Amino acid sequence: SQELEQSPQSLIVQEGKNLTINCTSSKTLYGLYWYKQKYGEGLIFLMMLQKGGEEKSHEKITAKLDEKKQQSSLHITASQPSHAGIYLCGADTVGGADGLTFGKGTHLIIQP
Amino acid sequence: DAGITQSPRHKVTETGTPVTLRCHQTENHRYMYWYRQDPGHGLRLIHYSYGVKDTDKGEVSDGYSVSRSKTEDFLLTLESATSSQTSVYFCATENRKWDSVNSGANVLTFGAGSRLTVL
């Protein structure tokens, strides 16, 4: 089965600083999804990447997909307290019928 | 927003008792999922449904059953709850509608979660 490894597991960043979270797959990526979860709440979809080299941005968050490395990175520029939470990457399973496989998440804390 | 409602949001029960969690959606999405989230394990798929009365097992299905008698509702049942089933359970729907082909984009929308404690 496909496994997704996220790094780092947790991250403490001073407000205003940039940060990067990585997601590496054990198998070929057919689609890579980034979600954010605030503590005690459900997951919120951020963005989806499907093609190698694809890059998407939403406000101050940019995600890239490196197909060769089977890896995606999520970059936050000038972090704010609102960015705090758990970031999870998810990947399509082969065939796409049974949902997404998720990484274990990266806990992000923003220090004022 | 897929309009997903999970109930109950919080439940405390005793070992050996049956528990049913309900997921209700208002978007007519064909695919529905139940995940559990645990520290150190992340999100793991329990069961999923690809249509009314059509369900299949996920990665961690032992001890769980599901039913989908109508489009809107997907029920997760623990026949005899155990302490290892203490977890936060999330329902999700996928934005593929009944008459669409798989575009390859499986965006899931999640409910707010149901926290279950088995004593």
Coordinates of N, CA and C in Angstrom, one line a residue:
Chain A
S1 N 0.8 -1.2 0.0 CA 0.0 0.0 0.0 C 0.9 1.2 0.0
Q2 N 0.3 2.3 -0.4 CA 1.0 3.6 -0.5 C 1.2 4.2 0.9
E3 N 2.4 4.7 1.1 CA 2.7 5.4 2.4 C 3.2 6.8 2.1
L4 N 2.7 7.7 2.9 CA 3.2 9.1 2.8 C 3.9 9.5 4.0
E5 N 5.1 10.0 3.9 CA 5.9 10.5 5.0 C 6.0 12.0 5.0
Q6 N 5.6 12.6 6.1 CA 5.6 14.0 6.2 C 6.8 14.4 7.1
S7 N 7.4 15.5 6.7 CA 8.5 16.1 7.6 C 8.5 17.6 7.5
P8 N 8.7 18.2 8.6 CA 8.9 17.6 9.9 C 7.6 17.2 10.6
Q9 N 7.7 16.5 11.7 CA 6.4 16.1 12.4 C 5.8 17.3 13.1
S10 N 6.7 18.1 13.6 CA 6.2 19.4 14.2 C 7.2 20.5 13.9
L11 N 6.7 21.7 14.0 CA 7.4 22.9 13.6 C 7.0 24.1 14.4
I12 N 7.9 24.7 15.0 CA 7.6 26.0 15.7 C 8.4 27.1 15.0
V13 N 7.6 28.1 14.6 CA 8.1 29.1 13.7 C 7.7 30.5 14.3
Q14 N 8.7 31.4 14.3 CA 8.3 32.8 14.7 C 7.5 33.5 13.7
E15 N 6.5 34.2 14.1 CA 5.6 34.9 13.2 C 6.4 35.8 12.3
G16 N 6.0 35.7 11.0 CA 6.7 36.5 10.0 C 7.8 35.7 9.2
K17 N 8.2 34.5 9.8 CA 9.2 33.7 9.1 C 8.5 32.8 8.1
N18 N 9.3 32.3 7.1 CA 8.9 31.4 6.1 C 9.1 29.9 6.6
L19 N 8.4 29.0 6.0 CA 8.6 27.6 6.4 C 8.2 26.7 5.3
T20 N 8.7 25.5 5.3 CA 8.4 24.5 4.3 C 8.1 23.1 5.0
I21 N 7.1 22.5 4.5 CA 6.7 21.1 4.9 C 6.8 20.2 3.7
N22 N 7.3 19.0 3.9 CA 7.5 18.1 2.8 C 6.6 16.9 3.0
C23 N 6.3 16.3 1.9 CA 5.5 15.1 1.8 C 6.1 14.2 0.8
T24 N 6.5 13.0 1.2 CA 7.2 12.1 0.2 C 6.4 10.8 0.2
S25 N 6.2 10.3 -1.0 CA 5.4 9.1 -1.3 C 6.3 7.9 -1.5
S26 N 5.8 6.7 -1.1 CA 6.5 5.5 -1.4 C 6.3 5.0 -2.8
K27 N 5.2 5.5 -3.4 CA 4.8 5.0 -4.7 C 4.5 6.2 -5.6
T28 N 4.3 5.9 -6.9 CA 4.0 7.0 -7.8 C 2.8 7.8 -7.4
L29 N 2.9 9.1 -7.5 CA 1.8 10.0 -7.1 C 0.9 10.3 -8.3
Y30 N -0.3 10.0 -8.1 CA -1.3 10.3 -9.2 C -2.0 11.6 -8.9
G31 N -2.0 12.0 -7.7 CA -2.6 13.3 -7.3 C -2.2 13.5 -5.9
L32 N -1.9 14.7 -5.6 CA -1.5 15.0 -4.2 C -2.3 16.2 -3.7
Y33 N -2.8 16.0 -2.5 CA -3.8 17.0 -1.9 C -3.2 17.5 -0.6
W34 N -3.4 18.8 -0.3 CA -3.0 19.3 0.9 C -4.2 19.8 1.7
Y35 N -4.2 19.4 3.0 CA -5.3 19.8 3.8 C -4.8 20.5 5.1
K36 N -5.6 21.3 5.7 CA -5.2 21.9 7.0 C -6.3 21.6 8.0
Q37 N -5.9 21.3 9.2 CA -6.8 21.0 10.3 C -6.5 21.9 11.5
K38 N -7.5 22.6 11.9 CA -7.3 23.3 13.2 C -7.6 22.3 14.3
Y39 N -7.0 22.6 15.4 CA -7.1 21.6 16.5 C -8.6 21.4 16.9
G40 N -9.1 20.2 17.0 CA -10.4 19.9 17.4 C -11.5 20.1 16.2
E41 N -11.0 20.3 15.0 CA -11.9 20.5 13.9 C -11.7 19.6 12.8
G42 N -12.5 19.7 11.8 CA -12.3 18.8 10.6 C -11.2 19.4 9.7
L43 N -11.0 18.7 8.6 CA -10.0 19.1 7.6 C -10.5 20.0 6.6
I44 N -9.7 21.0 6.2 CA -10.1 21.9 5.2 C -9.2 21.8 4.0
F45 N -9.8 21.6 2.8 CA -9.0 21.4 1.6 C -8.2 22.7 1.3
L46 N -6.9 22.6 1.0 CA -6.1 23.7 0.6 C -5.9 23.8 -1.0
M47 N -5.3 22.7 -1.5 CA -5.1 22.7 -2.9 C -4.7 21.3 -3.3
M48 N -4.7 21.1 -4.7 CA -4.5 19.8 -5.3 C -3.5 19.9 -6.4
L49 N -2.6 19.0 -6.5 CA -1.6 19.0 -7.5 C -1.7 17.7 -8.3
Q50 N -1.7 17.7 -9.6 CA -1.8 16.5 -10.4 C -0.7 16.2 -11.3
K51 N 0.0 17.3 -11.7 CA 1.1 17.1 -12.7 C 2.4 17.4 -12.2
G52 N 3.4 16.7 -12.7 CA 4.8 16.9 -12.3 C 5.2 18.4 -12.6
G53 N 5.8 19.0 -11.6 CA 6.2 20.4 -11.8 C 5.1 21.4 -11.5
E54 N 3.9 20.9 -11.3 CA 2.8 21.8 -11.0 C 3.0 22.6 -9.7
E55 N 2.6 23.8 -9.7 CA 2.8 24.7 -8.6 C 1.5 25.5 -8.4
K56 N 0.9 25.5 -7.2 CA -0.3 26.3 -7.0 C -0.1 27.2 -5.7
S57 N -0.8 28.3 -5.7 CA -0.7 29.2 -4.6 C -2.1 29.6 -4.1
H58 N -2.2 29.8 -2.8 CA -3.4 30.3 -2.3 C -3.0 31.3 -1.1
E59 N -3.2 32.5 -1.3 CA -2.8 33.5 -0.4 C -1.3 33.4 -0.2
K60 N -0.8 33.1 1.0 CA 0.6 33.0 1.2 C 1.1 31.6 1.3
I61 N 0.3 30.6 0.8 CA 0.7 29.2 0.8 C 0.9 28.8 -0.6
T62 N 2.1 28.1 -0.9 CA 2.4 27.6 -2.2 C 2.8 26.2 -2.1
A63 N 2.2 25.4 -3.0 CA 2.6 23.9 -3.0 C 3.1 23.6 -4.4
K64 N 4.1 22.6 -4.3 CA 4.7 22.2 -5.6 C 4.7 20.7 -5.6
L65 N 4.7 20.1 -6.8 CA 4.8 18.6 -6.9 C 6.0 18.3 -7.8
D66 N 6.9 17.5 -7.2 CA 8.1 17.0 -7.9 C 7.8 15.5 -8.2
E67 N 7.4 15.3 -9.4 CA 7.0 13.9 -9.8 C 8.1 12.9 -9.7
K68 N 9.3 13.3 -10.1 CA 10.5 12.4 -10.1 C 10.8 12.0 -8.7
K69 N 10.8 12.9 -7.8 CA 11.1 12.6 -6.4 C 9.9 12.0 -5.7
Q70 N 8.8 12.0 -6.3 CA 7.5 11.6 -5.7 C 7.3 12.3 -4.4
Q71 N 7.4 13.7 -4.5 CA 7.4 14.5 -3.3 C 6.7 15.8 -3.6
S72 N 6.0 16.3 -2.6 CA 5.4 17.6 -2.6 C 5.9 18.4 -1.5
S73 N 6.0 19.7 -1.7 CA 6.4 20.6 -0.6 C 5.3 21.7 -0.5
L74 N 5.1 22.1 0.7 CA 4.1 23.2 1.0 C 5.0 24.3 1.7
H75 N 4.9 25.5 1.1 CA 5.7 26.6 1.6 C 4.8 27.7 2.0
I76 N 5.0 28.2 3.2 CA 4.3 29.4 3.8 C 5.2 30.6 3.9
T77 N 4.8 31.6 3.3 CA 5.6 32.9 3.3 C 5.1 33.8 4.4
A78 N 6.0 34.4 5.2 CA 5.6 35.4 6.2 C 4.5 34.9 7.0
S79 N 4.8 33.8 7.8 CA 3.7 33.1 8.6 C 3.0 34.0 9.5
Q80 N 1.7 33.7 9.8 CA 0.8 34.4 10.7 C 0.2 33.4 11.7
P81 N -0.3 33.9 12.8 CA -0.9 33.0 13.7 C -2.1 32.2 13.1
S82 N -2.7 32.7 12.1 CA -3.8 32.0 11.5 C -3.3 30.7 10.7
H83 N -2.0 30.7 10.5 CA -1.5 29.5 9.8 C -1.3 28.3 10.7
A84 N -1.4 28.5 12.0 CA -1.2 27.4 13.0 C -2.2 26.3 12.8
G85 N -1.7 25.1 13.0 CA -2.6 23.9 12.8 C -1.9 22.7 12.4
I86 N -2.6 21.7 11.9 CA -2.0 20.5 11.4 C -2.1 20.5 9.9
Y87 N -1.1 20.3 9.2 CA -1.1 20.2 7.8 C -0.9 18.7 7.4
L88 N -1.8 18.2 6.5 CA -1.8 16.8 6.1 C -1.8 16.8 4.6
C89 N -0.9 15.9 4.1 CA -1.0 15.6 2.7 C -1.7 14.3 2.4
G90 N -2.4 14.2 1.3 CA -3.1 13.0 1.0 C -2.8 12.7 -0.5
A91 N -2.9 11.4 -0.8 CA -2.6 11.0 -2.2 C -3.7 10.1 -2.7
D92 N -3.9 10.2 -4.0 CA -4.9 9.2 -4.6 C -4.3 7.8 -4.6
T93 N -5.2 6.9 -4.3 CA -4.8 5.5 -4.5 C -4.9 5.1 -5.9
V94 N -4.3 4.0 -6.3 CA -4.4 3.6 -7.7 C -5.9 3.3 -8.0
G95 N -6.4 3.8 -9.1 CA -7.8 3.6 -9.4 C -8.7 4.7 -8.8
G96 N -8.3 5.2 -7.7 CA -9.0 6.4 -7.2 C -10.4 6.1 -6.6
A97 N -10.7 4.8 -6.3 CA -12.1 4.5 -5.9 C -12.2 4.6 -4.4
D98 N -11.1 4.4 -3.6 CA -11.2 4.3 -2.2 C -10.6 5.5 -1.5
G99 N -10.9 6.6 -1.8 CA -10.5 7.8 -1.1 C -9.0 8.1 -1.2
L100 N -8.5 8.8 -0.2 CA -7.1 9.2 -0.2 C -6.4 8.5 1.0
T101 N -5.1 8.3 0.7 CA -4.2 7.9 1.8 C -3.5 9.1 2.3
F102 N -3.4 9.3 3.6 CA -2.9 10.5 4.3 C -1.6 10.2 5.0
G103 N -0.8 11.3 5.0 CA 0.4 11.3 5.9 C -0.1 11.5 7.3
K104 N 0.9 11.5 8.3 CA 0.5 11.6 9.7 C 0.4 13.0 10.1
G105 N 0.7 14.0 9.3 CA 0.5 15.4 9.6 C 1.7 16.1 10.1
T106 N 1.8 17.4 9.9 CA 2.8 18.2 10.5 C 2.1 19.3 11.4
H107 N 2.5 19.3 12.7 CA 1.9 20.2 13.6 C 2.7 21.6 13.5
L108 N 2.0 22.6 13.2 CA 2.7 23.9 13.0 C 2.2 24.9 14.1
I109 N 3.2 25.4 14.8 CA 2.9 26.4 15.9 C 3.6 27.7 15.5
I110 N 2.9 28.8 15.5 CA 3.4 30.1 15.2 C 3.6 30.9 16.5
Q111 N 4.8 31.2 16.8 CA 5.1 32.0 18.0 C 5.1 33.5 17.7
P112 N 4.4 34.3 18.5 CA 4.3 35.7 18.2 C 5.6 36.4 18.5
Chain B
D1 N -18.8 24.0 0.2 CA -19.0 23.2 1.4 C -20.0 22.2 1.1
A2 N -19.7 20.9 1.4 CA -20.6 19.8 1.1 C -21.7 19.6 2.1
G3 N -21.8 20.4 3.1 CA -22.9 20.3 4.1 C -22.9 19.0 4.7
I4 N -21.8 18.6 5.4 CA -21.7 17.3 6.1 C -22.0 17.5 7.6
T5 N -22.9 16.7 8.1 CA -23.2 16.8 9.5 C -22.9 15.4 10.2
Q6 N -22.1 15.4 11.2 CA -21.8 14.2 11.9 C -22.5 14.2 13.3
S7 N -23.1 13.1 13.7 CA -23.7 13.0 15.0 C -23.5 11.6 15.6
P8 N -23.3 11.5 16.9 CA -23.1 12.7 17.8 C -21.7 13.2 17.6
R9 N -21.4 14.4 18.1 CA -20.1 15.0 18.1 C -19.2 14.5 19.2
H10 N -19.8 14.1 20.3 CA -19.0 13.5 21.4 C -19.8 12.4 22.0
K11 N -19.1 11.3 22.3 CA -19.8 10.2 23.0 C -18.8 9.5 23.8
V12 N -19.3 9.1 25.0 CA -18.5 8.3 26.0 C -19.4 7.1 26.2
T13 N -18.7 5.9 26.0 CA -19.5 4.7 26.2 C -18.6 3.6 26.9
E14 N -19.2 2.5 27.2 CA -18.4 1.5 27.9 C -18.1 0.3 27.0
T15 N -17.0 -0.4 27.3 CA -16.6 -1.5 26.5 C -17.7 -2.5 26.4
G16 N -17.9 -3.0 25.1 CA -18.9 -4.0 24.9 C -20.3 -3.5 24.4
T17 N -20.5 -2.2 24.5 CA -21.7 -1.6 24.1 C -21.7 -1.3 22.6
P18 N -22.8 -1.3 21.9 CA -22.9 -1.0 20.5 C -22.9 0.6 20.3
V19 N -22.3 1.0 19.3 CA -22.3 2.5 19.0 C -22.5 2.7 17.5
T20 N -23.3 3.7 17.2 CA -23.5 4.1 15.8 C -23.3 5.6 15.6
L21 N -22.4 5.9 14.7 CA -22.1 7.2 14.3 C -22.8 7.5 13.0
R22 N -23.4 8.7 12.9 CA -24.1 9.0 11.6 C -23.4 10.2 10.9
C23 N -23.4 10.0 9.6 CA -22.9 11.1 8.7 C -24.0 11.4 7.7
H24 N -24.4 12.7 7.7 CA -25.5 13.1 6.8 C -24.9 14.2 5.9
Q25 N -25.2 14.1 4.6 CA -24.7 15.1 3.6 C -25.9 15.6 2.8
T26 N -25.8 16.8 2.3 CA -26.9 17.4 1.6 C -26.5 17.7 0.1
E27 N -25.4 17.2 -0.3 CA -24.9 17.6 -1.7 C -25.1 16.5 -2.7
N28 N -25.7 15.5 -2.4 CA -25.9 14.4 -3.4 C -24.6 13.8 -3.9
H29 N -23.6 13.8 -3.1 CA -22.3 13.2 -3.5 C -22.4 11.7 -3.4
R30 N -21.8 11.1 -4.4 CA -21.9 9.6 -4.6 C -21.0 8.9 -3.6
Y31 N -19.8 9.4 -3.4 CA -18.8 8.6 -2.5 C -18.8 9.2 -1.1
M32 N -18.8 8.3 -0.2 CA -18.7 8.7 1.2 C -17.7 7.8 2.0
Y33 N -17.0 8.4 3.0 CA -15.9 7.7 3.6 C -16.0 7.9 5.1
W34 N -15.5 6.9 5.9 CA -15.3 7.0 7.3 C -13.8 6.8 7.6
Y35 N -13.2 7.8 8.2 CA -11.8 7.7 8.7 C -11.8 7.8 10.2
R36 N -10.7 7.3 10.8 CA -10.4 7.5 12.1 C -9.0 8.2 12.2
Q37 N -8.9 9.1 13.2 CA -7.7 9.8 13.4 C -7.1 9.6 14.8
D38 N -5.9 9.1 14.8 CA -5.2 8.8 16.1 C -3.8 9.3 16.1
P39 N -3.4 9.8 17.3 CA -2.0 10.2 17.4 C -1.0 9.2 16.9
G40 N 0.0 9.6 16.1 CA 1.0 8.6 15.6 C 0.6 7.8 14.4
H41 N -0.7 7.9 14.1 CA -1.2 7.1 13.0 C -1.8 8.0 11.9
G42 N -2.2 9.2 12.2 CA -2.8 10.0 11.2 C -4.2 9.5 10.9
L43 N -4.7 9.8 9.7 CA -6.0 9.4 9.3 C -5.9 8.1 8.6
R44 N -6.8 7.2 9.0 CA -6.9 5.9 8.3 C -8.3 5.5 7.9
L45 N -8.4 5.0 6.7 CA -9.7 4.7 6.2 C -10.3 3.4 6.8
I46 N -11.6 3.6 7.2 CA -12.3 2.4 7.8 C -13.1 1.7 6.8
H47 N -14.1 2.4 6.2 CA -14.9 1.9 5.2 C -15.3 3.0 4.3
Y48 N -15.8 2.7 3.1 CA -16.2 3.7 2.2 C -17.5 3.2 1.4
S49 N -18.2 4.1 0.8 CA -19.3 3.7 0.0 C -19.3 4.4 -1.3
Y50 N -19.6 3.7 -2.4 CA -19.6 4.3 -3.7 C -21.1 4.3 -4.3
G51 N -22.0 4.1 -3.4 CA -23.4 4.2 -3.8 C -24.3 3.6 -2.8
V52 N -25.6 3.8 -3.0 CA -26.6 3.2 -2.0 C -26.4 1.7 -1.9
K53 N -26.2 1.2 -0.8 CA -26.0 -0.2 -0.5 C -24.7 -0.8 -1.0
D54 N -23.8 0.1 -1.6 CA -22.5 -0.3 -2.1 C -21.4 0.2 -1.2
T55 N -20.8 -0.7 -0.5 CA -19.8 -0.3 0.5 C -18.6 -1.3 0.4
D56 N -17.4 -0.8 0.9 CA -16.3 -1.7 0.8 C -15.4 -1.3 2.0
K57 N -14.4 -2.3 2.3 CA -13.6 -2.1 3.5 C -12.4 -1.2 3.1
G58 N -11.9 -0.5 4.2 CA -10.7 0.2 4.1 C -9.6 -0.5 4.8
E59 N -8.6 0.3 5.2 CA -7.4 -0.2 5.8 C -7.6 -0.8 7.2
V60 N -8.6 -0.2 8.0 CA -8.8 -0.6 9.4 C -10.2 -1.0 9.7
S61 N -10.8 -1.9 8.9 CA -12.2 -2.2 9.0 C -12.6 -3.2 10.1
D62 N -11.7 -3.9 10.7 CA -12.1 -4.9 11.7 C -12.8 -4.2 12.9
G63 N -13.9 -4.8 13.3 CA -14.7 -4.3 14.4 C -15.7 -3.2 14.0
Y64 N -15.7 -2.9 12.7 CA -16.6 -1.8 12.2 C -17.5 -2.4 11.1
S65 N -18.7 -1.9 11.1 CA -19.6 -2.2 9.9 C -20.2 -0.8 9.5
V66 N -20.7 -0.8 8.3 CA -21.3 0.4 7.7 C -22.6 0.1 7.0
S67 N -23.4 1.1 6.8 CA -24.6 0.9 6.0 C -25.0 2.2 5.3
R68 N -25.5 2.1 4.1 CA -25.9 3.3 3.4 C -27.2 2.9 2.7
S69 N -28.3 3.2 3.3 CA -29.6 2.9 2.8 C -30.2 4.0 1.9
K70 N -29.6 5.2 2.0 CA -30.0 6.3 1.2 C -28.8 7.2 0.9
T71 N -28.9 8.0 -0.1 CA -27.7 8.8 -0.6 C -27.2 9.6 0.6
E72 N -28.0 10.2 1.3 CA -27.6 11.2 2.3 C -26.9 10.7 3.5
D73 N -27.2 9.5 3.9 CA -26.7 9.0 5.2 C -25.8 7.8 5.1
F74 N -24.7 7.9 5.8 CA -23.7 6.8 5.9 C -23.4 6.5 7.4
L75 N -23.8 5.3 7.8 CA -23.7 5.0 9.2 C -22.5 4.1 9.5
L76 N -21.8 4.4 10.6 CA -20.7 3.6 11.0 C -21.1 3.0 12.4
T77 N -21.0 1.6 12.4 CA -21.4 0.9 13.7 C -20.3 0.1 14.3
L78 N -20.1 0.3 15.5 CA -19.2 -0.5 16.3 C -20.1 -1.5 17.1
E79 N -20.1 -2.8 16.7 CA -21.0 -3.7 17.2 C -20.8 -3.9 18.7
S80 N -19.5 -3.9 19.1 CA -19.2 -4.1 20.5 C -17.9 -3.3 20.8
A81 N -18.1 -2.1 21.3 CA -17.0 -1.2 21.3 C -15.8 -1.7 22.2
T82 N -14.6 -1.4 21.8 CA -13.4 -1.7 22.6 C -12.6 -0.4 22.9
S83 N -11.8 -0.5 23.8 CA -11.0 0.7 24.2 C -10.1 1.1 23.0
S84 N -9.7 0.2 22.2 CA -8.8 0.5 21.0 C -9.6 1.3 20.0
Q85 N -10.9 1.4 20.1 CA -11.7 2.2 19.2 C -11.9 3.6 19.7
T86 N -11.4 3.9 20.8 CA -11.4 5.3 21.2 C -10.6 6.1 20.2
S87 N -11.2 7.1 19.6 CA -10.6 7.9 18.5 C -11.5 9.0 18.1
V88 N -11.0 9.8 17.2 CA -11.9 10.8 16.5 C -12.2 10.3 15.2
Y89 N -13.5 10.2 14.8 CA -14.0 9.7 13.6 C -14.4 10.8 12.7
F90 N -13.9 10.7 11.4 CA -14.3 11.7 10.4 C -15.0 11.1 9.3
C91 N -16.1 11.7 8.9 CA -16.8 11.4 7.7 C -16.4 12.3 6.6
A92 N -16.3 11.8 5.4 CA -16.0 12.7 4.2 C -16.8 12.3 3.0
T93 N -17.1 13.3 2.2 CA -17.7 13.0 0.9 C -16.8 13.4 -0.2
E94 N -17.0 12.9 -1.4 CA -16.1 13.2 -2.5 C -17.0 13.9 -3.6
N95 N -16.4 14.9 -4.3 CA -17.2 15.7 -5.1 C -17.5 15.1 -6.5
R96 N -17.5 13.8 -6.6 CA -17.9 13.1 -7.8 C -19.4 12.9 -7.7
K97 N -20.2 13.4 -8.6 CA -21.7 13.2 -8.5 C -22.0 11.9 -9.2
W98 N -23.2 11.5 -9.1 CA -23.7 10.3 -9.7 C -23.5 10.1 -11.1
D99 N -23.6 11.1 -11.9 CA -23.5 11.0 -13.3 C -22.2 11.4 -13.9
S100 N -21.2 11.6 -13.1 CA -19.9 12.1 -13.6 C -18.9 10.9 -13.7
V101 N -18.0 11.0 -14.6 CA -16.9 10.1 -14.7 C -15.7 10.6 -13.8
N102 N -14.8 9.7 -13.5 CA -13.7 10.0 -12.6 C -12.8 11.0 -13.4
S103 N -12.8 12.2 -13.0 CA -11.9 13.2 -13.6 C -10.5 13.1 -13.1
G104 N -10.3 12.2 -12.1 CA -9.0 12.0 -11.5 C -8.8 13.0 -10.3
A105 N -9.7 13.8 -10.0 CA -9.6 14.7 -8.9 C -10.5 14.3 -7.8
N106 N -9.9 13.8 -6.7 CA -10.7 13.2 -5.6 C -10.7 14.1 -4.4
V107 N -11.2 15.3 -4.6 CA -11.2 16.2 -3.5 C -12.3 15.8 -2.4
L108 N -11.8 15.5 -1.2 CA -12.7 15.1 -0.1 C -13.1 16.3 0.7
T109 N -14.3 16.4 1.1 CA -14.8 17.4 2.1 C -15.1 16.6 3.4
F110 N -14.6 17.2 4.5 CA -14.8 16.5 5.8 C -15.8 17.1 6.7
G111 N -16.4 16.2 7.5 CA -17.2 16.7 8.6 C -16.4 17.2 9.7
A112 N -17.0 17.6 10.8 CA -16.3 18.2 11.9 C -15.7 17.2 12.9
G113 N -16.1 15.9 12.7 CA -15.6 14.9 13.5 C -16.5 14.5 14.7
S114 N -16.3 13.2 15.1 CA -17.1 12.7 16.2 C -16.0 12.1 17.2
R115 N -15.9 12.6 18.4 CA -15.0 12.1 19.3 C -15.6 11.0 20.2
L116 N -15.1 9.8 20.1 CA -15.6 8.6 20.8 C -14.6 8.2 21.8
T117 N -15.1 8.0 23.1 CA -14.3 7.5 24.2 C -14.9 6.2 24.7
V118 N -14.1 5.1 24.6 CA -14.6 3.8 25.1 C -13.9 3.5 26.4
L119 N -14.7 3.4 27.5 CA -14.1 3.2 28.8 C -14.0 1.7 29.2

